[in-house]
CSV table of C-alpha atoms in Angstrom, one decimal:
chain,number,residue,atom,x,y,z
A,1,GLN,CA,-17.3,-1.2,84.0
A,2,ASP,CA,-19.1,-1.7,80.8
A,3,LEU,CA,-17.0,-1.8,77.7
A,4,PHE,CA,-19.4,0.0,75.4
A,5,PRO,CA,-21.5,2.4,77.6
A,6,LEU,CA,-24.7,3.9,76.1
A,7,SER,CA,-24.9,7.6,75.6
A,8,ALA,CA,-28.1,9.6,74.8
A,9,CYS,CA,-28.2,11.9,71.8
A,10,LEU,CA,-30.0,15.3,73.0
A,11,CYS,CA,-31.5,16.1,69.6
A,12,CYS,CA,-32.4,12.7,68.6
A,13,ASP,CA,-33.9,11.2,71.9
A,14,PHE,CA,-32.4,7.8,71.6
A,15,LEU,CA,-29.4,5.7,72.9
A,16,PHE,CA,-26.5,4.6,70.8
A,17,PRO,CA,-23.3,2.6,72.0
A,18,LEU,CA,-20.0,4.4,72.0
A,19,GLY,CA,-16.9,2.7,71.7
A,20,ALA,CA,-13.5,3.1,73.8
A,21,MET,CA,-12.8,6.5,72.4
A,22,ALA,CA,-15.8,8.0,74.4
A,23,ALA,CA,-13.7,7.5,77.5
A,24,VAL,CA,-10.9,9.6,76.2
A,25,CYS,CA,-12.8,12.1,74.2
A,26,GLU,CA,-14.0,15.3,75.9
A,27,VAL,CA,-17.3,16.5,75.1
A,28,THR,CA,-17.7,20.3,75.3
A,29,PRO,CA,-20.8,22.3,74.4
A,30,ALA,CA,-20.1,24.7,71.3
A,31,ALA,CA,-23.7,26.1,70.9
A,32,VAL,CA,-26.8,25.8,72.6
A,33,SER,CA,-30.0,27.1,70.3
A,34,ALA,CA,-33.6,26.9,70.7
A,35,ARG,CA,-33.7,23.9,68.5
A,36,GLY,CA,-31.0,21.8,70.0
A,37,VAL,CA,-27.5,21.4,71.4
A,38,ALA,CA,-24.3,21.2,69.3
A,39,PHE,CA,-21.2,19.7,70.5
A,40,GLU,CA,-17.3,19.6,69.6
A,41,VAL,CA,-15.7,16.4,70.2
A,42,ASP,CA,-11.8,16.8,70.8
A,43,ILE,CA,-10.6,14.0,68.7
A,44,LYS,CA,-7.0,15.2,68.4
A,45,ASN,CA,-6.3,14.5,72.1
A,46,PRO,CA,-3.1,12.9,72.6
A,47,GLN,CA,-4.3,10.8,75.0
A,48,GLY,CA,-7.2,9.4,72.4
A,49,ALA,CA,-4.2,8.8,69.9
A,50,GLU,CA,-2.8,5.8,72.2
A,51,VAL,CA,-6.1,3.9,72.5
A,52,MET,CA,-6.0,0.8,70.6
A,53,THR,CA,-9.5,0.2,69.2
A,54,PRO,CA,-10.3,-3.0,67.8
A,55,VAL,CA,-10.8,-1.5,64.4
A,56,ARG,CA,-7.6,0.3,64.8
A,57,ALA,CA,-6.0,-2.9,66.0
A,58,ARG,CA,-7.2,-5.0,62.8
A,59,LEU,CA,-6.1,-2.3,60.4
A,60,GLU,CA,-2.8,-2.0,61.7
A,61,ARG,CA,-2.5,-5.9,61.7
A,62,GLU,CA,-3.5,-6.2,58.0
A,63,ALA,CA,-1.3,-3.4,57.2
A,64,SER,CA,1.8,-5.0,58.8
A,65,SER,CA,1.1,-8.5,57.2
A,66,THR,CA,2.5,-9.5,53.8
A,67,ARG,CA,-1.0,-9.6,52.3
A,68,SER,CA,-1.6,-6.5,50.1
A,69,LEU,CA,-4.3,-3.7,51.4
A,70,PRO,CA,-7.4,-3.9,49.7
A,71,HIS,CA,-7.5,-1.5,46.7
A,72,LEU,CA,-10.3,0.1,44.6
A,73,LEU,CA,-11.3,-1.6,41.3
A,74,SER,CA,-10.4,0.3,38.1
A,75,SER,CA,-13.2,2.2,36.5
A,76,THR,CA,-14.2,2.0,32.9
A,77,CYS,CA,-12.8,5.4,32.2
A,78,ASP,CA,-9.4,4.1,33.1
A,79,ALA,CA,-9.5,1.1,30.6
A,80,VAL,CA,-10.6,3.4,28.0
A,81,THR,CA,-7.6,5.8,28.5
A,82,GLN,CA,-5.1,2.8,28.6
A,83,GLY,CA,-6.6,1.6,25.4
A,84,CYS,CA,-8.7,-1.3,26.7
A,85,ARG,CA,-11.7,-2.4,24.8
A,86,GLU,CA,-15.0,-2.7,26.6
A,87,SER,CA,-16.5,-5.8,27.4
A,88,PRO,CA,-18.5,-7.7,24.5
A,89,GLN,CA,-21.8,-7.9,26.8
A,90,LYS,CA,-21.5,-3.9,26.9
A,91,GLU,CA,-20.8,-3.4,23.4
A,92,GLY,CA,-23.6,-5.5,22.6
A,93,ILE,CA,-26.0,-3.8,24.9
A,94,ALA,CA,-24.6,-0.3,23.6
A,95,GLU,CA,-25.3,-1.6,19.7
A,96,ARG,CA,-28.8,-2.5,21.0
A,97,ALA,CA,-29.4,0.8,22.1
A,98,ARG,CA,-27.9,2.5,19.3
A,99,ALA,CA,-30.3,0.3,17.0
A,100,ARG,CA,-33.0,1.2,19.1
A,101,ASN,CA,-32.3,5.1,19.3
A,102,GLU,CA,-31.8,5.0,15.4
A,103,LYS,CA,-35.4,3.3,15.0
A,104,LYS,CA,-36.9,5.7,17.2
A,105,GLN,CA,-35.4,8.6,15.6
A,106,ALA,CA,-36.8,7.3,12.0
A,107,ILE,CA,-40.1,6.8,13.4
A,108,THR,CA,-40.1,10.3,14.9
A,109,GLN,CA,-38.8,11.9,11.5
A,110,ARG,CA,-41.7,9.9,9.7
A,111,ALA,CA,-44.3,11.3,12.2
A,112,ARG,CA,-43.0,14.7,11.8
A,113,ARG,CA,-43.2,14.4,8.3
A,114,ASP,CA,-46.5,13.1,8.3
A,115,TYR,CA,-48.0,15.9,10.5
A,116,GLU,CA,-46.1,18.4,8.2
A,117,GLU,CA,-47.8,16.7,5.3
A,118,LEU,CA,-51.2,16.8,7.0
A,119,LEU,CA,-50.8,20.4,7.8
A,120,ASP,CA,-50.1,21.3,4.0
A,121,SER,CA,-52.9,19.2,2.9
A,122,LYS,CA,-55.3,20.9,5.4
A,123,ARG,CA,-53.9,24.4,4.3
A,124,THR,CA,-54.4,23.6,0.7
A,125,ALA,CA,-57.9,22.4,1.2
A,126,LEU,CA,-58.6,25.6,3.5
A,127,GLU,CA,-57.4,27.9,0.5
A,128,ARG,CA,-59.3,26.0,-1.9
A,129,ASP,CA,-62.6,26.3,0.0
A,130,LEU,CA,-61.8,29.9,0.6
A,131,GLU,CA,-61.2,30.3,-3.0
A,132,ARG,CA,-64.5,28.5,-4.0
A,133,ALA,CA,-66.4,30.8,-1.5
A,134,MET,CA,-65.2,33.7,-3.0
A,135,GLN,CA,-66.1,32.6,-6.4
A,136,ASN,CA,-69.4,31.9,-5.2
A,137,ARG,CA,-70.1,35.1,-3.4
A,138,GLN,CA,-68.8,36.9,-6.6
A,139,THR,CA,-71.3,34.9,-8.5
A,140,ALA,CA,-74.1,35.4,-6.1
A,141,LEU,CA,-73.4,39.3,-6.2
A,142,VAL,CA,-73.6,39.3,-10.0
A,143,ASP,CA,-76.8,37.8,-10.2
A,144,LYS,CA,-78.4,39.7,-7.5
A,145,SER,CA,-77.0,43.0,-9.1
A,146,ALA,CA,-78.3,41.8,-12.5
A,147,LYS,CA,-81.6,41.1,-10.8
A,148,ALA,CA,-81.6,44.4,-9.0
A,149,GLY,CA,-80.6,46.3,-12.3
A,150,LYS,CA,-83.4,44.6,-14.1
A,151,ARG,CA,-86.1,45.4,-11.5
A,152,PHE,CA,-84.7,48.9,-11.4
A,153,GLU,CA,-85.3,49.5,-15.1
A,154,GLU,CA,-88.9,47.7,-14.8
A,155,VAL,CA,-89.6,50.3,-12.1
A,156,LYS,CA,-88.4,53.0,-14.0
A,157,ALA,CA,-90.2,52.2,-17.0
A,158,LYS,CA,-93.8,51.9,-15.0
A,159,VAL,CA,-93.0,55.3,-13.4
A,160,GLY,CA,-92.3,56.7,-17.0
A,161,ASP,CA,-95.6,55.3,-18.3
A,162,VAL,CA,-97.5,56.6,-15.4
A,163,GLN,CA,-96.2,60.2,-15.7
């Protein structure tokens, strides 16, 4: 009998190896739909708890040995809460990042200030041009009305001479 039998996955159409637990676990259909089939695997079967898989054997052997079990490395958050300082390399990187951010912020502020100054200069130039145009218009209207008044007086005098 084969130690690792191959089983077919109905929804994926490929073969994969099952371990020794496959012989003990009972596969029961939970639902059948138009898209595929779902299964429930009874993993709390008492017979399955007694099976010794290679992984389980290795883990139990390591747990019973005098050597300590593997543990997670501490995170930087734990070091900060315990009062430990960051590594000098991280502090250097953070300092360089702060310096770059300050430079970028200064450049952004200078660009914003220059843009506002440009808008102000354009606004004053536009107001000055509008004021000059209004003065030119007033001057032109005064000149035209003076010419029109002079012409009116000339025509009125000619009409008086003719009558």
